[in-house]
Short mmCIF file of C-alpha atoms in Angstrom, two decimals:
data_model
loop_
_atom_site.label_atom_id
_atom_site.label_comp_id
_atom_site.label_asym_id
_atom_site.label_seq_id
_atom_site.Cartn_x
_atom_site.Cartn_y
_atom_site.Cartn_z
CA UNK Y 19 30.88 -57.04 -190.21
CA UNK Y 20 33.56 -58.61 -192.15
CA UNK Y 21 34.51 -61.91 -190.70
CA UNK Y 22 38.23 -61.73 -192.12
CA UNK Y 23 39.94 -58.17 -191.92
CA UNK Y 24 41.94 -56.60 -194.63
CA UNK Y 25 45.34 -57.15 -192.77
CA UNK Y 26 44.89 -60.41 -193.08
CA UNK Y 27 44.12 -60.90 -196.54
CA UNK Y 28 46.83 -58.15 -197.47
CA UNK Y 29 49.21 -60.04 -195.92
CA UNK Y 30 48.01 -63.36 -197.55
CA UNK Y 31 48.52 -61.84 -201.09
CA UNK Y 32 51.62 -60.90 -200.13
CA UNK Y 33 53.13 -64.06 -199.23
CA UNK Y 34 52.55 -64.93 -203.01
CA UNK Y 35 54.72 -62.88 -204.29
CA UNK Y 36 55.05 -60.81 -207.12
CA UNK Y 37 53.45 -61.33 -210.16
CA UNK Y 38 53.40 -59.68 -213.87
CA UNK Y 39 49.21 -59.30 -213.04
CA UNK Y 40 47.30 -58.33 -210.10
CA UNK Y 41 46.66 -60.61 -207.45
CA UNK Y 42 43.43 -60.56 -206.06
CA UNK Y 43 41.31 -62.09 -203.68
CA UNK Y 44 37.99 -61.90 -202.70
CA UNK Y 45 36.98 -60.11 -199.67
CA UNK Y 46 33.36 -62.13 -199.02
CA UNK Y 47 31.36 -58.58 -199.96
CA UNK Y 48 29.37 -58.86 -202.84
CA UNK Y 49 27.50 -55.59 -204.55
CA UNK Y 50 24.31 -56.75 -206.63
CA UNK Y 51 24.33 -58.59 -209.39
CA UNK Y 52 27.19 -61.14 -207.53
CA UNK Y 53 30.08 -58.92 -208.25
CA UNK Y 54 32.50 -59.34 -205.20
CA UNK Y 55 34.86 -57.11 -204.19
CA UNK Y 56 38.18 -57.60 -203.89
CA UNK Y 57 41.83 -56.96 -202.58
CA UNK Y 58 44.75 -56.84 -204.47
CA UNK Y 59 48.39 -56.73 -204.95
CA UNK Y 60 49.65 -54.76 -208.07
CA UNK Y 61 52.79 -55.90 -210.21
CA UNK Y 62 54.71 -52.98 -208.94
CA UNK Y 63 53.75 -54.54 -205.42
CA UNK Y 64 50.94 -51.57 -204.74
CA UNK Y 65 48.19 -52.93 -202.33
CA UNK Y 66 44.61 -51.46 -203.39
CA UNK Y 67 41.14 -52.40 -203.16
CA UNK Y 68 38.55 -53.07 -205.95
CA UNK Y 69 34.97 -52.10 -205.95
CA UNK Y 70 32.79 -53.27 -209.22
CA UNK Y 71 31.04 -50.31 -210.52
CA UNK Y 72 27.56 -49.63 -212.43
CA UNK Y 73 28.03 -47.64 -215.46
CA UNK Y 74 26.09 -44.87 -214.26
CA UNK Y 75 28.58 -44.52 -211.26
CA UNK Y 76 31.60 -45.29 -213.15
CA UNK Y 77 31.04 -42.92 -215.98
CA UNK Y 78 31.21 -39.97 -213.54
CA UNK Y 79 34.39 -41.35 -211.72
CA UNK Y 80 37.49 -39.33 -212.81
CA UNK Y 81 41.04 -40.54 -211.28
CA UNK Y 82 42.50 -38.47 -209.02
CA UNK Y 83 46.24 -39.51 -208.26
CA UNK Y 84 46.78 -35.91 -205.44
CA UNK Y 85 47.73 -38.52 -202.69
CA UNK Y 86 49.21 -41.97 -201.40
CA UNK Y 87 46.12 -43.07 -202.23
CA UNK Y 88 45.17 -42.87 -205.90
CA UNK Y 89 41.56 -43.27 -207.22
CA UNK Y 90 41.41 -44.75 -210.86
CA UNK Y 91 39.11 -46.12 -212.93
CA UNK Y 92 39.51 -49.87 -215.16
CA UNK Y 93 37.71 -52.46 -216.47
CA UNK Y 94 38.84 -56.16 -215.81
CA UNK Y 95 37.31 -58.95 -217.89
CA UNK Y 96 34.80 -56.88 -218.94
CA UNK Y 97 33.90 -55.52 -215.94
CA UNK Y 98 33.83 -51.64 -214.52
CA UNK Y 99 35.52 -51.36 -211.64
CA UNK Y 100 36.81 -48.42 -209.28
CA UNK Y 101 40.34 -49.18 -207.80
CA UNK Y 102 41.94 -47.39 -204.40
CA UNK Y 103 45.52 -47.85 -204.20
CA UNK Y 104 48.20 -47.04 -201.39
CA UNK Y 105 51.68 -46.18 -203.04
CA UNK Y 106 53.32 -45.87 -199.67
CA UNK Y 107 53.76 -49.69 -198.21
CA UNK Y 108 54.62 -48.31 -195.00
CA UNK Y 109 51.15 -47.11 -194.12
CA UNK Y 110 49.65 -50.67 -194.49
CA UNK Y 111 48.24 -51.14 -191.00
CA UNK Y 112 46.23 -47.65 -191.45
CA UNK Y 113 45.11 -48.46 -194.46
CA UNK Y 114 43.88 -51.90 -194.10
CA UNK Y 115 41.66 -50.39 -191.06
CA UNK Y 116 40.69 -47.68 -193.88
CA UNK Y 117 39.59 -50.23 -196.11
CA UNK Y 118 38.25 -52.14 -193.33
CA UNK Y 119 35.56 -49.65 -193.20
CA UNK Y 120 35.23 -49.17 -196.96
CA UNK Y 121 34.16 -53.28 -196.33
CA UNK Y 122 31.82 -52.83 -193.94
CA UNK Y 123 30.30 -49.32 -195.80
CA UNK Y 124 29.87 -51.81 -198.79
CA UNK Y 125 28.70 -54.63 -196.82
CA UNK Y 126 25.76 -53.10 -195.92
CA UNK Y 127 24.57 -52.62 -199.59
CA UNK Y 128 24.24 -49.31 -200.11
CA UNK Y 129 22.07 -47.62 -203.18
CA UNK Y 130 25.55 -45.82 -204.18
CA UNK Y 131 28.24 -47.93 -203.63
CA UNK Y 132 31.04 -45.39 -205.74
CA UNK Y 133 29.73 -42.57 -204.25
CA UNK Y 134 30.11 -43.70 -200.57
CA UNK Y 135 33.56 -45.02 -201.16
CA UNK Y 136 34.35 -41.78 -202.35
CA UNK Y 137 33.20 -39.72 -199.69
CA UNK Y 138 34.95 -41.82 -197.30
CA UNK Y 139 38.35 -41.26 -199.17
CA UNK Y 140 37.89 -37.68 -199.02
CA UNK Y 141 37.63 -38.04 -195.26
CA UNK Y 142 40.36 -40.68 -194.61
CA UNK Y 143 42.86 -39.17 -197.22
CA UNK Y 144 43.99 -36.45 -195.02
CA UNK Y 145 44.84 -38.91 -192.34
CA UNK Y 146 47.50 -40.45 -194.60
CA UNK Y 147 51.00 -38.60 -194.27
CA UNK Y 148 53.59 -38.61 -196.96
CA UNK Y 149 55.87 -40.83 -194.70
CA UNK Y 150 55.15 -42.36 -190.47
CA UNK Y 151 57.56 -40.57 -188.47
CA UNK Y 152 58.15 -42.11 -184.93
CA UNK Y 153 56.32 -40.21 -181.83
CA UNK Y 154 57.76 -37.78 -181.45
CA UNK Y 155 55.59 -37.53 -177.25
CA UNK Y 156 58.05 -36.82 -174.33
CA UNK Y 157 57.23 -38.96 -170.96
CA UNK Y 158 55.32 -36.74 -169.77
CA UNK Y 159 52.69 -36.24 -172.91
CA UNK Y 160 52.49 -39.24 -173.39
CA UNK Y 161 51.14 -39.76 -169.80
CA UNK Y 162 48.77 -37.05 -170.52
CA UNK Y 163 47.83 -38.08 -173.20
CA UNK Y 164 46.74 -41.68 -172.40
CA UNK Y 165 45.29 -40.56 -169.25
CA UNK Y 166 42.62 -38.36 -171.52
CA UNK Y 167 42.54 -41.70 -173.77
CA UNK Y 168 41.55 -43.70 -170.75
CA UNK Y 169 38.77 -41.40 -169.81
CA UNK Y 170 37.32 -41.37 -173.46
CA UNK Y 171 37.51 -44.67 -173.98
CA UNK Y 172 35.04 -44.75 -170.42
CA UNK Y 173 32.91 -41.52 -171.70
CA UNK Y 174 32.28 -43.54 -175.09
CA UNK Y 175 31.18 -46.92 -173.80
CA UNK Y 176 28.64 -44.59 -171.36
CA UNK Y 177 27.19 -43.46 -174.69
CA UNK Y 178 29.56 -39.77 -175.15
CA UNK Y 179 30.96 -38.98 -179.01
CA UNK Y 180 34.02 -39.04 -179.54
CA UNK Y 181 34.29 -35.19 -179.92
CA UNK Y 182 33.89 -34.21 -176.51
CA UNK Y 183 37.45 -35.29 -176.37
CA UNK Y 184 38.04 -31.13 -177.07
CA UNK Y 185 41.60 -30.65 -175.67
CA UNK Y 186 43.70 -31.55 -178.77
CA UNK Y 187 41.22 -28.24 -180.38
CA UNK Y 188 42.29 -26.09 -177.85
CA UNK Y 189 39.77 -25.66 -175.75
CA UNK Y 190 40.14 -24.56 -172.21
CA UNK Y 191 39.50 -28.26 -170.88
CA UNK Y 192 39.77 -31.83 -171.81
CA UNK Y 193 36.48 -32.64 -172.41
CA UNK Y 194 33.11 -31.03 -172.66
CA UNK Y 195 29.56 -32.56 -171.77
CA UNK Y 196 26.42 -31.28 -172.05
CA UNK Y 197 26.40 -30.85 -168.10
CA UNK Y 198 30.19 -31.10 -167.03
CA UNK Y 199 33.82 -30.35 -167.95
CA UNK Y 200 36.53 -32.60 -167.54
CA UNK Y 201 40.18 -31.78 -167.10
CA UNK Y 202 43.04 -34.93 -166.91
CA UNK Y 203 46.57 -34.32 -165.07
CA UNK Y 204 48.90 -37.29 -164.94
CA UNK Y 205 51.87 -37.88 -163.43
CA UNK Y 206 54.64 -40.60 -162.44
CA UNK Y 207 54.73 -42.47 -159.49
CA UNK Y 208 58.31 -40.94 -158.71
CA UNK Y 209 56.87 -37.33 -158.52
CA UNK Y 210 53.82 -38.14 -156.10
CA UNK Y 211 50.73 -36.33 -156.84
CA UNK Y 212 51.90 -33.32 -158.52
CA UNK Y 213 50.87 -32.22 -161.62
CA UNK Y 214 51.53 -29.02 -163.85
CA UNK Y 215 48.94 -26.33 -164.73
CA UNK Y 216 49.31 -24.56 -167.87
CA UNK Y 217 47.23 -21.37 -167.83
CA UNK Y 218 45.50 -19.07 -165.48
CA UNK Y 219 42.11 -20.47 -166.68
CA UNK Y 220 42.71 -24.37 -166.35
CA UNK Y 221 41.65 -25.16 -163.96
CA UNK Y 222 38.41 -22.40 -163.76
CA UNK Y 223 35.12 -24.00 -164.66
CA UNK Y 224 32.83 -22.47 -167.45
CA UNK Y 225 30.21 -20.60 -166.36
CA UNK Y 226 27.21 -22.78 -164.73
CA UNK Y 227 29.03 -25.89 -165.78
CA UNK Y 228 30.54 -28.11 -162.82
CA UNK Y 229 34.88 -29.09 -163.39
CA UNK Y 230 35.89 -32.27 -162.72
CA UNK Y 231 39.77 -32.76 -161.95
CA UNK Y 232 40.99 -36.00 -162.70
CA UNK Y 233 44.76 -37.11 -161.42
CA UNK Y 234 45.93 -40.49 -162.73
CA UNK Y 235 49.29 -42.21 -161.41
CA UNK Y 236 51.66 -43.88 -163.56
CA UNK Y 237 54.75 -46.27 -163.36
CA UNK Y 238 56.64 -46.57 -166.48
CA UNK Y 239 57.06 -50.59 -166.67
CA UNK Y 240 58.26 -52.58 -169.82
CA UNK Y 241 55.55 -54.97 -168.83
CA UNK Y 242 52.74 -52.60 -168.68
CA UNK Y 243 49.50 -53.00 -169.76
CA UNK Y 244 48.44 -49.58 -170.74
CA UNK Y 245 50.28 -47.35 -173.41
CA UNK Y 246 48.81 -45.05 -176.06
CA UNK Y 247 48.58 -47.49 -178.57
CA UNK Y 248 46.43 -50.26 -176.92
CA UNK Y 249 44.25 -47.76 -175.61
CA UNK Y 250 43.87 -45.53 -178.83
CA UNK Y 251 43.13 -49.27 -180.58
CA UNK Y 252 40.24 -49.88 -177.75
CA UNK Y 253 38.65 -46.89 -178.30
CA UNK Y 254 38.83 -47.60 -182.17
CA UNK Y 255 37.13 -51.03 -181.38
CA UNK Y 256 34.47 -49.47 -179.69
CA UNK Y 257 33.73 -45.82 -181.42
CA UNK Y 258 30.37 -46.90 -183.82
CA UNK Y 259 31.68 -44.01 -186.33
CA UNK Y 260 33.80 -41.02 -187.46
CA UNK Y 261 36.92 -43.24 -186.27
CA UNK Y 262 38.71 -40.57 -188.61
CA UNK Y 263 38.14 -37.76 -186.75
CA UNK Y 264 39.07 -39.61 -183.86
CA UNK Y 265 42.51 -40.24 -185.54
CA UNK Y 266 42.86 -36.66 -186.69
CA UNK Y 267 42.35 -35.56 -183.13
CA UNK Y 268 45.52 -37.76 -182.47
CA UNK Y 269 47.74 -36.23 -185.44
CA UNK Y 270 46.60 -33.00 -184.46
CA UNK Y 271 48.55 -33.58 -180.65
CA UNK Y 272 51.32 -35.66 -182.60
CA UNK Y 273 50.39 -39.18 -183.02
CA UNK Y 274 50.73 -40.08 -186.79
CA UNK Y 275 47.41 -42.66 -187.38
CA UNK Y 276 50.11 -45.06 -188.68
CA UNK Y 277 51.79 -45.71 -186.03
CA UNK Y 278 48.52 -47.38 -183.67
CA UNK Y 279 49.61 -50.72 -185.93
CA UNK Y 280 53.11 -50.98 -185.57
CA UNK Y 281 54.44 -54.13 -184.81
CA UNK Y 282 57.30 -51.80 -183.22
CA UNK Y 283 57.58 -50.42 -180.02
CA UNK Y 284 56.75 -46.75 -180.53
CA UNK Y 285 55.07 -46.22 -176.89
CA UNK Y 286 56.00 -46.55 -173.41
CA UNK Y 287 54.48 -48.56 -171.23
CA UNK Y 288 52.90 -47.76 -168.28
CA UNK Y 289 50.95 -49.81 -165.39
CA UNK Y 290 48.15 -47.48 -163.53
CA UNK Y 291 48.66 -47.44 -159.42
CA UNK Y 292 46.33 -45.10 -158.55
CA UNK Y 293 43.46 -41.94 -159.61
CA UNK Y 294 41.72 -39.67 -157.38
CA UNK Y 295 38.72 -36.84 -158.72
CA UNK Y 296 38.52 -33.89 -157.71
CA UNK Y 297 35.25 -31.12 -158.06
CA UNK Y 298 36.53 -28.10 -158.48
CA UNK Y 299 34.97 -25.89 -156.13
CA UNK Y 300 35.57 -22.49 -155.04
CA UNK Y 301 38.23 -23.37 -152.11
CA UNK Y 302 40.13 -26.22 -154.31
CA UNK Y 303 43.68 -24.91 -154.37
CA UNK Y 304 44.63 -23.12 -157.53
CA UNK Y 305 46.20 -19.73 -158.94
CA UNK Y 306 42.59 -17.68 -159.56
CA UNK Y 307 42.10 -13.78 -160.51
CA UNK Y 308 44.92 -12.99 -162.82
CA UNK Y 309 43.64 -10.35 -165.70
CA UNK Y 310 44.90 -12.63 -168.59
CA UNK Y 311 44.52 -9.34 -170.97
CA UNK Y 312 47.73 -7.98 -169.26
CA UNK Y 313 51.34 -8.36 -169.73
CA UNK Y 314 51.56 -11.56 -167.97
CA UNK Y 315 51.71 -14.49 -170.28
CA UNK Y 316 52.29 -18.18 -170.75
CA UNK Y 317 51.53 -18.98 -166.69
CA UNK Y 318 52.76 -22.50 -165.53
CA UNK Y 319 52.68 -23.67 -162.12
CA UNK Y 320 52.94 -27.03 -160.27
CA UNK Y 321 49.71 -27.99 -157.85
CA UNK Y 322 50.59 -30.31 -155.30
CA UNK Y 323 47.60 -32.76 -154.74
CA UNK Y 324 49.57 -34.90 -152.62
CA UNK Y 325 47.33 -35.98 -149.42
CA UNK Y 326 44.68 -35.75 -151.22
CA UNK Y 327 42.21 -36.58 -148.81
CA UNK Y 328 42.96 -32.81 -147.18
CA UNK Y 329 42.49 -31.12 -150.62
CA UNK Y 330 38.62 -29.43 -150.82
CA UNK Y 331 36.88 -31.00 -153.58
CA UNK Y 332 37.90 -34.45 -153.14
CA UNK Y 333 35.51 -37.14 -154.00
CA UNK Y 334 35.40 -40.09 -151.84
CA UNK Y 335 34.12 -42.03 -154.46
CA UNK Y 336 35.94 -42.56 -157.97
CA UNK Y 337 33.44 -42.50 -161.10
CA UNK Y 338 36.05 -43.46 -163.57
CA UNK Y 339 38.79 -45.42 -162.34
CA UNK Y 340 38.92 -47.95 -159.19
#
């Protein structure tokens, strides 16, 4: 790992100032031969990051300029180099945790540096949206969704990938494990334990695989300790790779990358007051049998969990949350 992050050295050029040349500094990574890679600020006040470049590499290099983040080739003071730079300043945070990882790819000397930092800007590229547009997440998706964040950020520190997080693909539930399903409800502490359905097939496990209902409890609170930002940057602390499709889960449900590093408040805050779990077995209380090939479409319908105790299925103990 790097010991000082890209932020921080982005930020450091930029109290500076402009210039008339690039100013750089040194990240601490060094490629053989002792050429260092380095961070810089471009006259026209573009941040970008350098990576020295063996010929055989840089001759098959060709810049590429398709995004906000252009690819192009130069040689300073005699020395090949291949330069990444962001032309939108207001996707800073994302892309100092992009080149982050570009850091910590190189740090790790690989036998094609150019070639690795390529691949990984074909991945991360996409993530990168022409402008960050506030979230756009009413109250109550934006309870769902950081109840689902919660429980991933659990599933990955048991060992889980990220990509059993399936909901934001579509898929019937949540999340899918080799033996289990998952499906997360949340609701506000003003509306008890009720929670909305949506679709005849829910809250139906897959065949031979066991459904597991969880039903968190929120209180919208200014001083709040969980939102979707501090829990999306948790699981981003803790997820050993493919943070990008991680991210691109989150755009896909409405969350631009971006915005996890505002300084501004983009996310409501919540404080957690209570979760109960639920197997869904055969009696647990939900709308079953409907031929979803007819004419009846888009079913919604509110299941009221409240006594929860009473409800079949309940589970006295809590695996995920106290």
């Amino acid at each position: 790992m790097i010991m000082r992050r890209s932020l921080e050295l982005f930020n450091e050029l930029a109290s500076d100032g402009l210039s008339s040349l690039d100013r750089r500094i040194s990240t601490g990574v060094f490629l053989p031969q002792h050429r260092d890679v380095s961070l810089f600020v471009s006259p026209a006040g573009y941040y970008g990051i350098s990576v020295p470049a063996r010929e055989d590499e840089f001759s098959k290099i060709k810049n590429d300029r398709s995004s906000v983040i252009t690819l192009t080739k130069a040689n300073t003071n005699g020395c090949n180099e291949v330069r990444l730079t962001l032309t939108d300043s207001s996707q800073i945070q994302l892309f100092a945790y992009f080149t982050d990882q570009i850091l910590d790819f190189l740090n790790n000397q690989p036998l094609s540096p150019i070639a690795g930092v390529k691949q990984l800007l074909e991945r991360w590229r996409r993530l990168f949206a022409k402008g960050s547009a506030g979230s756009q997440l009413s109250k109550s998706e934006e309870l769902g969704l950081l109840c689902e964040l919660e429980v991933l950020l659990e599933l990955i520190r048991r060992g889980e990938h990220v990509m059993c997080w399936v909901g934001p693909t579509g898929a019937r539930h949540d999340f899918k494990l080799s033996r289990s399903s998952i499906e997360c409800k949340a609701t506000s502490s003003v509306n008890g334990l009720r929670v909305e359905v949506n679709g005849s097939q829910q809250l139906e496990p897959l065949e031979g695989i066991p459904l597991l209902l969880i039903a968190r409890v929120y209180d919208e609170h200014p001083a709040g300790e969980l939102s979707v930002q501090t829990v999306a940057r948790q699981i981003l602390s803790e997820v050993p790779v493919d943070e990008d499709l991680f991210l691109e889960r989150l755009r896909g449900i409405g969350v631009e990358p971006s915005l996890l590093w505002s300084t501004e408040t983009q996310f409501r805050q919540f404080k957690a007051i209570g979760a109960y779990e639920f197997d869904v077995v055969e009696e647990f209380p939900r709308i079953k049998g409907i031929d979803t090939s007819s004419r009846l479409q888009d079913v919604r319908y509110k299941l009221d969990l409240s006594d929860p105790d009473s409800v079949p299925g309940v589970r006295e103990f809590n695996e995920f949350f106290d």
